[in-house]
Structure formats: C-alpha cells, structure tokens
Amino acid sequence: MSSQNEKPIIYVISDSIGETAEYVVRAAASQFNGGTAEIRRISYIDDHESIDEVVQSAKEVNGLIAFTIVVAELKEYLLKIAEKKQVKTVDIMGPMIDALQGIYKMPPKMKPGLVRKLDDEYFRKVEAIEFAVKYDDGRDPRGILKADVILVGVSRTSKTPLSMYLAHKRLKVANVPLVPEVQPPDELFEVSSKKVIGLKINPDQLNSIRKERLKALGLTAQANYANYKRILEELEYSERVMKKIGCPVIDVSSKAVEETANIILDMFRKGGER
C-alpha cells in the first residue's frame, strides 16, 4: 500500500450509486491522519469490462477497492479478477447481509439501489408531513395548487387528522374549512375536481362533537359553534360548495380516520390524479 506520506487511493464501486460504500470508507479513513485518502467512486457497475478497468487502475496505483455490489455474478467476477491481479478488496455489505440472512431466515433480494429507494420514500413522507402542516386549515390557499389531495368540509370533520394520516402515505394534502361567512379560495375551482374530496357529517353527530370540543376548551356548550341551527346552515353551505366544485364526497359520520383515509387512498388507486 502507499507510504505514510502519500494519499491512499481507494476505488469505491457499486452496482447502484455507491453512497453507502463511500460514506463508510470516509468514516474509516477519518481515523487515519484526518482521512486524507483519495476516493474515486464509480457508480452503476453492470458489466465485466468496467470491473476489469477498475481492478487494473487499482493495481497500477497500489490502491484498494471497496464495494457494494449485490448482484452475485458481478461480485464473484470482481473477487476473482482482484485476486488474480493481487488487488485488495473490501466487501462493505456482504458480511452484514450474510448475518441478517441468518436472522431473517430468508434469502436477500440482491437488488441494487434498495437503500436509496427507502431513503427516497422516507424523505417523500417527511416532505408530505411538512406540506400538511404548512397548508393546514386553509392558512395558505397557494397550497391547493401544489397538493395531491385537497380536503374540504366544515369544522370538526377530521380534516387535519386525515391530512396527517395521508401524509404518512406520502400524499401532499391541503385542507380548507368551509364557513358561510368566508368565500372559498379561487384555487379550489382551478384544480381538477378529482383532487378535491368533500367531507360531510351527520348534524347530530357534529353537534355532539362540537359540544365536547367546547367542554374541553372550558366554554359553554350553548356557544354558536355548537348551535344546531348554525350547524345545519354550515352543512347546507358546504354541500353547495362541494356541488359547485363537482368533487366526490365522503360521509365521515361514525367513521374512524383510518377508514376514511383508506377510502380516499382507494379512490386514487382507481384512477384519481396524483
């Protein structure tokens, strides 16, 4: 290998992007003189010729090859050629996969890029949750134009918990309360009606829910918020708005949030817009 005064040259190769291998190599190299190794990453290795080139280059500079190749045939070829050329290799993932196979009691998928797929799904979920918080309760109508789903309905029809549940399914959700005294945002009528989901509820149940809400806040149950006549006015108004939009409507009466969310997800799987 290189002398102490020279930078070691490490080839990081992968049949995917190779970020995992590079991160591990840099972390290990940081234990030696601040990690001054020269790392040359080669991604998406998928043929023998590419492996031949890397092994030959590593041999010429007395370098090391660190790899995350999960395709068995390519991995075997790399190990054979590297041994023949006397180039040292380090299998970053192999020992861990072997150990986990014993725990899971099943063979690994051996498909490149699964870590990145998991990362992408995680970040999409985080982005969707942040979106739901930002565009909750109609606080910024611009979110309507960016959303995958827009929930509309009167207060206490589970718009916010539904938004968060759907966000965990990686859908960007905006929700808009419908109040007779407030004109609905123009954006509601600019997006496809397939993206908008109306939520309706039985007036008796809504009356009960609102009374409980007022009690929780330490307010009298006689407040206008829980007034039955007022509730009927709000529901009639919201029905008119939903008809004008032309959106599908779900009756959330006696439905758990998960049940309503699954109905919405099913709508999208059957051809709703994303």
mmCIF file with all atom_site columns, N, CA, C and O in Angstrom, residues 179-225:
data_model
loop_
_atom_site.group_PDB
_atom_site.id
_atom_site.type_symbol
_atom_site.label_atom_id
_atom_site.label_alt_id
_atom_site.label_comp_id
_atom_site.label_asym_id
_atom_site.label_entity_id
_atom_site.label_seq_id
_atom_site.pdbx_PDB_ins_code
_atom_site.Cartn_x
_atom_site.Cartn_y
_atom_site.Cartn_z
_atom_site.occupancy
_atom_site.B_iso_or_equiv
_atom_site.pdbx_formal_charge
_atom_site.auth_seq_id
_atom_site.auth_comp_id
_atom_site.auth_asym_id
_atom_site.auth_atom_id
_atom_site.pdbx_PDB_model_num
ATOM 1   N N  . VAL A 1 179 ? -66.772 27.814 5.574   1.00 0.00 ? 179 VAL A N  1
ATOM 2   C CA . VAL A 1 179 ? -67.510 28.649 6.524   1.00 0.00 ? 179 VAL A CA 1
ATOM 3   C C  . VAL A 1 179 ? -68.398 29.601 5.727   1.00 0.00 ? 179 VAL A C  1
ATOM 4   O O  . VAL A 1 179 ? -67.914 30.266 4.806   1.00 0.00 ? 179 VAL A O  1
ATOM 5   N N  . PRO A 1 180 ? -69.685 29.674 6.032   1.00 0.00 ? 180 PRO A N  1
ATOM 6   C CA . PRO A 1 180 ? -70.596 30.508 5.237   1.00 0.00 ? 180 PRO A CA 1
ATOM 7   C C  . PRO A 1 180 ? -70.138 31.950 5.064   1.00 0.00 ? 180 PRO A C  1
ATOM 8   O O  . PRO A 1 180 ? -70.381 32.561 4.018   1.00 0.00 ? 180 PRO A O  1
ATOM 9   N N  . GLU A 1 181 ? -69.501 32.511 6.098   1.00 0.00 ? 181 GLU A N  1
ATOM 10  C CA . GLU A 1 181 ? -69.103 33.923 6.036   1.00 0.00 ? 181 GLU A CA 1
ATOM 11  C C  . GLU A 1 181 ? -67.809 34.160 5.261   1.00 0.00 ? 181 GLU A C  1
ATOM 12  O O  . GLU A 1 181 ? -67.405 35.293 5.026   1.00 0.00 ? 181 GLU A O  1
ATOM 13  N N  . VAL A 1 182 ? -67.146 33.068 4.856   1.00 0.00 ? 182 VAL A N  1
ATOM 14  C CA . VAL A 1 182 ? -65.842 33.198 4.177   1.00 0.00 ? 182 VAL A CA 1
ATOM 15  C C  . VAL A 1 182 ? -65.932 32.609 2.774   1.00 0.00 ? 182 VAL A C  1
ATOM 16  O O  . VAL A 1 182 ? -66.285 31.442 2.598   1.00 0.00 ? 182 VAL A O  1
ATOM 17  N N  . GLN A 1 183 ? -65.607 33.425 1.796   1.00 0.00 ? 183 GLN A N  1
ATOM 18  C CA . GLN A 1 183 ? -65.621 32.965 0.407   1.00 0.00 ? 183 GLN A CA 1
ATOM 19  C C  . GLN A 1 183 ? -64.551 31.902 0.194   1.00 0.00 ? 183 GLN A C  1
ATOM 20  O O  . GLN A 1 183 ? -63.405 32.089 0.585   1.00 0.00 ? 183 GLN A O  1
ATOM 21  N N  . PRO A 1 184 ? -64.894 30.763 -0.404  1.00 0.00 ? 184 PRO A N  1
ATOM 22  C CA . PRO A 1 184 ? -63.873 29.740 -0.657  1.00 0.00 ? 184 PRO A CA 1
ATOM 23  C C  . PRO A 1 184 ? -62.779 30.292 -1.569  1.00 0.00 ? 184 PRO A C  1
ATOM 24  O O  . PRO A 1 184 ? -63.057 31.114 -2.450  1.00 0.00 ? 184 PRO A O  1
ATOM 25  N N  . PRO A 1 185 ? -61.534 29.868 -1.385  1.00 0.00 ? 185 PRO A N  1
ATOM 26  C CA . PRO A 1 185 ? -60.457 30.382 -2.235  1.00 0.00 ? 185 PRO A CA 1
ATOM 27  C C  . PRO A 1 185 ? -60.678 30.014 -3.696  1.00 0.00 ? 185 PRO A C  1
ATOM 28  O O  . PRO A 1 185 ? -61.172 28.918 -4.008  1.00 0.00 ? 185 PRO A O  1
ATOM 29  N N  . ASP A 1 186 ? -60.311 30.923 -4.590  1.00 0.00 ? 186 ASP A N  1
ATOM 30  C CA . ASP A 1 186 ? -60.485 30.688 -6.031  1.00 0.00 ? 186 ASP A CA 1
ATOM 31  C C  . ASP A 1 186 ? -59.764 29.425 -6.487  1.00 0.00 ? 186 ASP A C  1
ATOM 32  O O  . ASP A 1 186 ? -60.208 28.747 -7.425  1.00 0.00 ? 186 ASP A O  1
ATOM 33  N N  . GLU A 1 187 ? -58.652 29.129 -5.815  1.00 0.00 ? 187 GLU A N  1
ATOM 34  C CA . GLU A 1 187 ? -57.842 27.974 -6.220  1.00 0.00 ? 187 GLU A CA 1
ATOM 35  C C  . GLU A 1 187 ? -58.626 26.665 -6.179  1.00 0.00 ? 187 GLU A C  1
ATOM 36  O O  . GLU A 1 187 ? -58.322 25.729 -6.919  1.00 0.00 ? 187 GLU A O  1
ATOM 37  N N  . LEU A 1 188 ? -59.646 26.593 -5.312  1.00 0.00 ? 188 LEU A N  1
ATOM 38  C CA . LEU A 1 188 ? -60.452 25.373 -5.212  1.00 0.00 ? 188 LEU A CA 1
ATOM 39  C C  . LEU A 1 188 ? -61.156 25.044 -6.525  1.00 0.00 ? 188 LEU A C  1
ATOM 40  O O  . LEU A 1 188 ? -61.438 23.883 -6.822  1.00 0.00 ? 188 LEU A O  1
ATOM 41  N N  . PHE A 1 189 ? -61.444 26.071 -7.303  1.00 0.00 ? 189 PHE A N  1
ATOM 42  C CA . PHE A 1 189 ? -62.178 25.886 -8.549  1.00 0.00 ? 189 PHE A CA 1
ATOM 43  C C  . PHE A 1 189 ? -61.239 25.856 -9.758  1.00 0.00 ? 189 PHE A C  1
ATOM 44  O O  . PHE A 1 189 ? -61.694 25.706 -10.891 1.00 0.00 ? 189 PHE A O  1
ATOM 45  N N  . GLU A 1 190 ? -59.946 25.996 -9.494  1.00 0.00 ? 190 GLU A N  1
ATOM 46  C CA . GLU A 1 190 ? -58.952 25.966 -10.579 1.00 0.00 ? 190 GLU A CA 1
ATOM 47  C C  . GLU A 1 190 ? -58.328 24.592 -10.743 1.00 0.00 ? 190 GLU A C  1
ATOM 48  O O  . GLU A 1 190 ? -57.882 24.239 -11.831 1.00 0.00 ? 190 GLU A O  1
ATOM 49  N N  . VAL A 1 191 ? -58.276 23.812 -9.656  1.00 0.00 ? 191 VAL A N  1
ATOM 50  C CA . VAL A 1 191 ? -57.673 22.484 -9.736  1.00 0.00 ? 191 VAL A CA 1
ATOM 51  C C  . VAL A 1 191 ? -58.704 21.466 -10.216 1.00 0.00 ? 191 VAL A C  1
ATOM 52  O O  . VAL A 1 191 ? -59.911 21.736 -10.217 1.00 0.00 ? 191 VAL A O  1
ATOM 53  N N  . SER A 1 192 ? -58.230 20.301 -10.613 1.00 0.00 ? 192 SER A N  1
ATOM 54  C CA . SER A 1 192 ? -59.141 19.224 -11.025 1.00 0.00 ? 192 SER A CA 1
ATOM 55  C C  . SER A 1 192 ? -60.041 18.836 -9.857  1.00 0.00 ? 192 SER A C  1
ATOM 56  O O  . SER A 1 192 ? -59.572 18.664 -8.726  1.00 0.00 ? 192 SER A O  1
ATOM 57  N N  . SER A 1 193 ? -61.311 18.673 -10.148 1.00 0.00 ? 193 SER A N  1
ATOM 58  C CA . SER A 1 193 ? -62.258 18.289 -9.098  1.00 0.00 ? 193 SER A CA 1
ATOM 59  C C  . SER A 1 193 ? -61.943 16.905 -8.533  1.00 0.00 ? 193 SER A C  1
ATOM 60  O O  . SER A 1 193 ? -62.365 16.556 -7.434  1.00 0.00 ? 193 SER A O  1
ATOM 61  N N  . LYS A 1 194 ? -61.168 16.099 -9.286  1.00 0.00 ? 194 LYS A N  1
ATOM 62  C CA . LYS A 1 194 ? -60.780 14.765 -8.808  1.00 0.00 ? 194 LYS A CA 1
ATOM 63  C C  . LYS A 1 194 ? -59.808 14.841 -7.639  1.00 0.00 ? 194 LYS A C  1
ATOM 64  O O  . LYS A 1 194 ? -59.660 13.874 -6.885  1.00 0.00 ? 194 LYS A O  1
ATOM 65  N N  . LYS A 1 195 ? -59.126 15.981 -7.515  1.00 0.00 ? 195 LYS A N  1
ATOM 66  C CA . LYS A 1 195 ? -58.172 16.144 -6.419  1.00 0.00 ? 195 LYS A CA 1
ATOM 67  C C  . LYS A 1 195 ? -58.851 16.595 -5.128  1.00 0.00 ? 195 LYS A C  1
ATOM 68  O O  . LYS A 1 195 ? -58.265 16.527 -4.054  1.00 0.00 ? 195 LYS A O  1
ATOM 69  N N  . VAL A 1 196 ? -60.065 17.086 -5.245  1.00 0.00 ? 196 VAL A N  1
ATOM 70  C CA . VAL A 1 196 ? -60.775 17.629 -4.092  1.00 0.00 ? 196 VAL A CA 1
ATOM 71  C C  . VAL A 1 196 ? -61.695 16.555 -3.511  1.00 0.00 ? 196 VAL A C  1
ATOM 72  O O  . VAL A 1 196 ? -62.417 15.878 -4.251  1.00 0.00 ? 196 VAL A O  1
ATOM 73  N N  . ILE A 1 197 ? -61.643 16.392 -2.195  1.00 0.00 ? 197 ILE A N  1
ATOM 74  C CA . ILE A 1 197 ? -62.522 15.449 -1.503  1.00 0.00 ? 197 ILE A CA 1
ATOM 75  C C  . ILE A 1 197 ? -63.362 16.231 -0.499  1.00 0.00 ? 197 ILE A C  1
ATOM 76  O O  . ILE A 1 197 ? -62.827 16.889 0.395   1.00 0.00 ? 197 ILE A O  1
ATOM 77  N N  . GLY A 1 198 ? -64.683 16.155 -0.670  1.00 0.00 ? 198 GLY A N  1
ATOM 78  C CA . GLY A 1 198 ? -65.579 16.802 0.281   1.00 0.00 ? 198 GLY A CA 1
ATOM 79  C C  . GLY A 1 198 ? -65.882 15.873 1.451   1.00 0.00 ? 198 GLY A C  1
ATOM 80  O O  . GLY A 1 198 ? -66.032 14.661 1.264   1.00 0.00 ? 198 GLY A O  1
ATOM 81  N N  . LEU A 1 199 ? -65.951 16.426 2.637   1.00 0.00 ? 199 LEU A N  1
ATOM 82  C CA . LEU A 1 199 ? -66.269 15.645 3.835   1.00 0.00 ? 199 LEU A CA 1
ATOM 83  C C  . LEU A 1 199 ? -67.577 16.157 4.429   1.00 0.00 ? 199 LEU A C  1
ATOM 84  O O  . LEU A 1 199 ? -67.704 17.335 4.740   1.00 0.00 ? 199 LEU A O  1
ATOM 85  N N  . LYS A 1 200 ? -68.547 15.263 4.553   1.00 0.00 ? 200 LYS A N  1
ATOM 86  C CA . LYS A 1 200 ? -69.819 15.654 5.176   1.00 0.00 ? 200 LYS A CA 1
ATOM 87  C C  . LYS A 1 200 ? -70.040 14.789 6.413   1.00 0.00 ? 200 LYS A C  1
ATOM 88  O O  . LYS A 1 200 ? -69.395 13.753 6.600   1.00 0.00 ? 200 LYS A O  1
ATOM 89  N N  . ILE A 1 201 ? -70.953 15.223 7.271   1.00 0.00 ? 201 ILE A N  1
ATOM 90  C CA . ILE A 1 201 ? -71.178 14.525 8.532   1.00 0.00 ? 201 ILE A CA 1
ATOM 91  C C  . ILE A 1 201 ? -72.617 14.715 8.985   1.00 0.00 ? 201 ILE A C  1
ATOM 92  O O  . ILE A 1 201 ? -73.254 15.731 8.665   1.00 0.00 ? 201 ILE A O  1
ATOM 93  N N  . ASN A 1 202 ? -73.128 13.768 9.715   1.00 0.00 ? 202 ASN A N  1
ATOM 94  C CA . ASN A 1 202 ? -74.477 13.856 10.278  1.00 0.00 ? 202 ASN A CA 1
ATOM 95  C C  . ASN A 1 202 ? -74.554 15.029 11.258  1.00 0.00 ? 202 ASN A C  1
ATOM 96  O O  . ASN A 1 202 ? -73.690 15.177 12.111  1.00 0.00 ? 202 ASN A O  1
ATOM 97  N N  . PRO A 1 203 ? -75.559 15.898 11.152  1.00 0.00 ? 203 PRO A N  1
ATOM 98  C CA . PRO A 1 203 ? -75.626 17.083 12.012  1.00 0.00 ? 203 PRO A CA 1
ATOM 99  C C  . PRO A 1 203 ? -75.699 16.754 13.503  1.00 0.00 ? 203 PRO A C  1
ATOM 100 O O  . PRO A 1 203 ? -75.130 17.470 14.329  1.00 0.00 ? 203 PRO A O  1
ATOM 101 N N  . ASP A 1 204 ? -76.390 15.670 13.865  1.00 0.00 ? 204 ASP A N  1
ATOM 102 C CA . ASP A 1 204 ? -76.484 15.300 15.275  1.00 0.00 ? 204 ASP A CA 1
ATOM 103 C C  . ASP A 1 204 ? -75.105 14.911 15.830  1.00 0.00 ? 204 ASP A C  1
ATOM 104 O O  . ASP A 1 204 ? -74.738 15.292 16.934  1.00 0.00 ? 204 ASP A O  1
ATOM 105 N N  . GLN A 1 205 ? -74.365 14.154 15.019  1.00 0.00 ? 205 GLN A N  1
ATOM 106 C CA . GLN A 1 205 ? -73.040 13.758 15.470  1.00 0.00 ? 205 GLN A CA 1
ATOM 107 C C  . GLN A 1 205 ? -72.103 14.964 15.556  1.00 0.00 ? 205 GLN A C  1
ATOM 108 O O  . GLN A 1 205 ? -71.335 15.105 16.502  1.00 0.00 ? 205 GLN A O  1
ATOM 109 N N  . LEU A 1 206 ? -72.212 15.860 14.576  1.00 0.00 ? 206 LEU A N  1
ATOM 110 C CA . LEU A 1 206 ? -71.373 17.056 14.593  1.00 0.00 ? 206 LEU A CA 1
ATOM 111 C C  . LEU A 1 206 ? -71.697 17.925 15.804  1.00 0.00 ? 206 LEU A C  1
ATOM 112 O O  . LEU A 1 206 ? -70.804 18.469 16.460  1.00 0.00 ? 206 LEU A O  1
ATOM 113 N N  . ASN A 1 207 ? -72.971 18.030 16.121  1.00 0.00 ? 207 ASN A N  1
ATOM 114 C CA . ASN A 1 207 ? -73.399 18.787 17.293  1.00 0.00 ? 207 ASN A CA 1
ATOM 115 C C  . ASN A 1 207 ? -72.774 18.218 18.568  1.00 0.00 ? 207 ASN A C  1
ATOM 116 O O  . ASN A 1 207 ? -72.257 18.956 19.418  1.00 0.00 ? 207 ASN A O  1
ATOM 117 N N  . SER A 1 208 ? -72.789 16.894 18.672  1.00 0.00 ? 208 SER A N  1
ATOM 118 C CA . SER A 1 208 ? -72.198 16.223 19.838  1.00 0.00 ? 208 SER A CA 1
ATOM 119 C C  . SER A 1 208 ? -70.685 16.451 19.905  1.00 0.00 ? 208 SER A C  1
ATOM 120 O O  . SER A 1 208 ? -70.133 16.747 20.969  1.00 0.00 ? 208 SER A O  1
ATOM 121 N N  . ILE A 1 209 ? -70.024 16.327 18.761  1.00 0.00 ? 209 ILE A N  1
ATOM 122 C CA . ILE A 1 209 ? -68.565 16.513 18.702  1.00 0.00 ? 209 ILE A CA 1
ATOM 123 C C  . ILE A 1 209 ? -68.190 17.931 19.098  1.00 0.00 ? 209 ILE A C  1
ATOM 124 O O  . ILE A 1 209 ? -67.252 18.159 19.875  1.00 0.00 ? 209 ILE A O  1
ATOM 125 N N  . ARG A 1 210 ? -68.942 18.894 18.592  1.00 0.00 ? 210 ARG A N  1
ATOM 126 C CA . ARG A 1 210 ? -68.622 20.297 18.885  1.00 0.00 ? 210 ARG A CA 1
ATOM 127 C C  . ARG A 1 210 ? -68.886 20.644 20.345  1.00 0.00 ? 210 ARG A C  1
ATOM 128 O O  . ARG A 1 210 ? -68.151 21.428 20.948  1.00 0.00 ? 210 ARG A O  1
ATOM 129 N N  . LYS A 1 211 ? -69.915 20.065 20.913  1.00 0.00 ? 211 LYS A N  1
ATOM 130 C CA . LYS A 1 211 ? -70.185 20.310 22.336  1.00 0.00 ? 211 LYS A CA 1
ATOM 131 C C  . LYS A 1 211 ? -69.038 19.784 23.197  1.00 0.00 ? 211 LYS A C  1
ATOM 132 O O  . LYS A 1 211 ? -68.612 20.440 24.151  1.00 0.00 ? 211 LYS A O  1
ATOM 133 N N  . GLU A 1 212 ? -68.559 18.608 22.848  1.00 0.00 ? 212 GLU A N  1
ATOM 134 C CA . GLU A 1 212 ? -67.432 18.026 23.589  1.00 0.00 ? 212 GLU A CA 1
ATOM 135 C C  . GLU A 1 212 ? -66.188 18.879 23.419  1.00 0.00 ? 212 GLU A C  1
ATOM 136 O O  . GLU A 1 212 ? -65.401 19.049 24.360  1.00 0.00 ? 212 GLU A O  1
ATOM 137 N N  . ARG A 1 213 ? -66.010 19.421 22.237  1.00 0.00 ? 213 ARG A N  1
ATOM 138 C CA . ARG A 1 213 ? -64.863 20.290 21.969  1.00 0.00 ? 213 ARG A CA 1
ATOM 139 C C  . ARG A 1 213 ? -64.934 21.551 22.825  1.00 0.00 ? 213 ARG A C  1
ATOM 140 O O  . ARG A 1 213 ? -63.933 21.986 23.395  1.00 0.00 ? 213 ARG A O  1
ATOM 141 N N  . LEU A 1 214 ? -66.109 22.140 22.917  1.00 0.00 ? 214 LEU A N  1
ATOM 142 C CA . LEU A 1 214 ? -66.288 23.335 23.734  1.00 0.00 ? 214 LEU A CA 1
ATOM 143 C C  . LEU A 1 214 ? -66.018 23.040 25.209  1.00 0.00 ? 214 LEU A C  1
ATOM 144 O O  . LEU A 1 214 ? -65.391 23.838 25.914  1.00 0.00 ? 214 LEU A O  1
ATOM 145 N N  . LYS A 1 215 ? -66.486 21.882 25.687  1.00 0.00 ? 215 LYS A N  1
ATOM 146 C CA . LYS A 1 215 ? -66.228 21.497 27.074  1.00 0.00 ? 215 LYS A CA 1
ATOM 147 C C  . LYS A 1 215 ? -64.735 21.374 27.337  1.00 0.00 ? 215 LYS A C  1
ATOM 148 O O  . LYS A 1 215 ? -64.230 21.787 28.383  1.00 0.00 ? 215 LYS A O  1
ATOM 149 N N  . ALA A 1 216 ? -64.039 20.766 26.376  1.00 0.00 ? 216 ALA A N  1
ATOM 150 C CA . ALA A 1 216 ? -62.589 20.584 26.518  1.00 0.00 ? 216 ALA A CA 1
ATOM 151 C C  . ALA A 1 216 ? -61.870 21.927 26.604  1.00 0.00 ? 216 ALA A C  1
ATOM 152 O O  . ALA A 1 216 ? -60.827 22.052 27.249  1.00 0.00 ? 216 ALA A O  1
ATOM 153 N N  . LEU A 1 217 ? -62.449 22.933 25.952  1.00 0.00 ? 217 LEU A N  1
ATOM 154 C CA . LEU A 1 217 ? -61.861 24.278 25.975  1.00 0.00 ? 217 LEU A CA 1
ATOM 155 C C  . LEU A 1 217 ? -62.370 25.105 27.148  1.00 0.00 ? 217 LEU A C  1
ATOM 156 O O  . LEU A 1 217 ? -61.967 26.262 27.313  1.00 0.00 ? 217 LEU A O  1
ATOM 157 N N  . GLY A 1 218 ? -63.266 24.522 27.955  1.00 0.00 ? 218 GLY A N  1
ATOM 158 C CA . GLY A 1 218 ? -63.801 25.243 29.099  1.00 0.00 ? 218 GLY A CA 1
ATOM 159 C C  . GLY A 1 218 ? -64.843 26.270 28.737  1.00 0.00 ? 218 GLY A C  1
ATOM 160 O O  . GLY A 1 218 ? -65.070 27.232 29.470  1.00 0.00 ? 218 GLY A O  1
ATOM 161 N N  . LEU A 1 219 ? -65.504 26.072 27.587  1.00 0.00 ? 219 LEU A N  1
ATOM 162 C CA . LEU A 1 219 ? -66.514 27.026 27.121  1.00 0.00 ? 219 LEU A CA 1
ATOM 163 C C  . LEU A 1 219 ? -67.908 26.419 27.242  1.00 0.00 ? 219 LEU A C  1
ATOM 164 O O  . LEU A 1 219 ? -68.075 25.204 27.314  1.00 0.00 ? 219 LEU A O  1
ATOM 165 N N  . THR A 1 220 ? -68.921 27.255 27.220  1.00 0.00 ? 220 THR A N  1
ATOM 166 C CA . THR A 1 220 ? -70.286 26.781 27.345  1.00 0.00 ? 220 THR A CA 1
ATOM 167 C C  . THR A 1 220 ? -70.735 26.068 26.076  1.00 0.00 ? 220 THR A C  1
ATOM 168 O O  . THR A 1 220 ? -70.412 26.489 24.952  1.00 0.00 ? 220 THR A O  1
ATOM 169 N N  . ALA A 1 221 ? -71.466 24.988 26.249  1.00 0.00 ? 221 ALA A N  1
ATOM 170 C CA . ALA A 1 221 ? -71.962 24.214 25.108  1.00 0.00 ? 221 ALA A CA 1
ATOM 171 C C  . ALA A 1 221 ? -73.035 24.964 24.329  1.00 0.00 ? 221 ALA A C  1
ATOM 172 O O  . ALA A 1 221 ? -73.481 24.501 23.275  1.00 0.00 ? 221 ALA A O  1
ATOM 173 N N  . GLN A 1 222 ? -73.470 26.108 24.835  1.00 0.00 ? 222 GLN A N  1
ATOM 174 C CA . GLN A 1 222 ? -74.508 26.894 24.160  1.00 0.00 ? 222 GLN A CA 1
ATOM 175 C C  . GLN A 1 222 ? -73.912 27.858 23.130  1.00 0.00 ? 222 GLN A C  1
ATOM 176 O O  . GLN A 1 222 ? -74.648 28.599 22.476  1.00 0.00 ? 222 GLN A O  1
ATOM 177 N N  . ALA A 1 223 ? -72.603 27.873 22.996  1.00 0.00 ? 223 ALA A N  1
ATOM 178 C CA . ALA A 1 223 ? -71.965 28.792 22.046  1.00 0.00 ? 223 ALA A CA 1
ATOM 179 C C  . ALA A 1 223 ? -72.460 28.512 20.628  1.00 0.00 ? 223 ALA A C  1
ATOM 180 O O  . ALA A 1 223 ? -72.900 27.404 20.302  1.00 0.00 ? 223 ALA A O  1
ATOM 181 N N  . ASN A 1 224 ? -72.387 29.531 19.778  1.00 0.00 ? 224 ASN A N  1
ATOM 182 C CA . ASN A 1 224 ? -72.889 29.422 18.411  1.00 0.00 ? 224 ASN A CA 1
ATOM 183 C C  . ASN A 1 224 ? -72.242 28.276 17.650  1.00 0.00 ? 224 ASN A C  1
ATOM 184 O O  . ASN A 1 224 ? -72.842 27.658 16.770  1.00 0.00 ? 224 ASN A O  1
ATOM 185 N N  . TYR A 1 225 ? -70.998 27.957 18.015  1.00 0.00 ? 225 TYR A N  1
ATOM 186 C CA . TYR A 1 225 ? -70.228 26.895 17.365  1.00 0.00 ? 225 TYR A CA 1
ATOM 187 C C  . TYR A 1 225 ? -70.978 25.560 17.417  1.00 0.00 ? 225 TYR A C  1
ATOM 188 O O  . TYR A 1 225 ? -70.901 24.749 16.492  1.00 0.00 ? 225 TYR A O  1
#
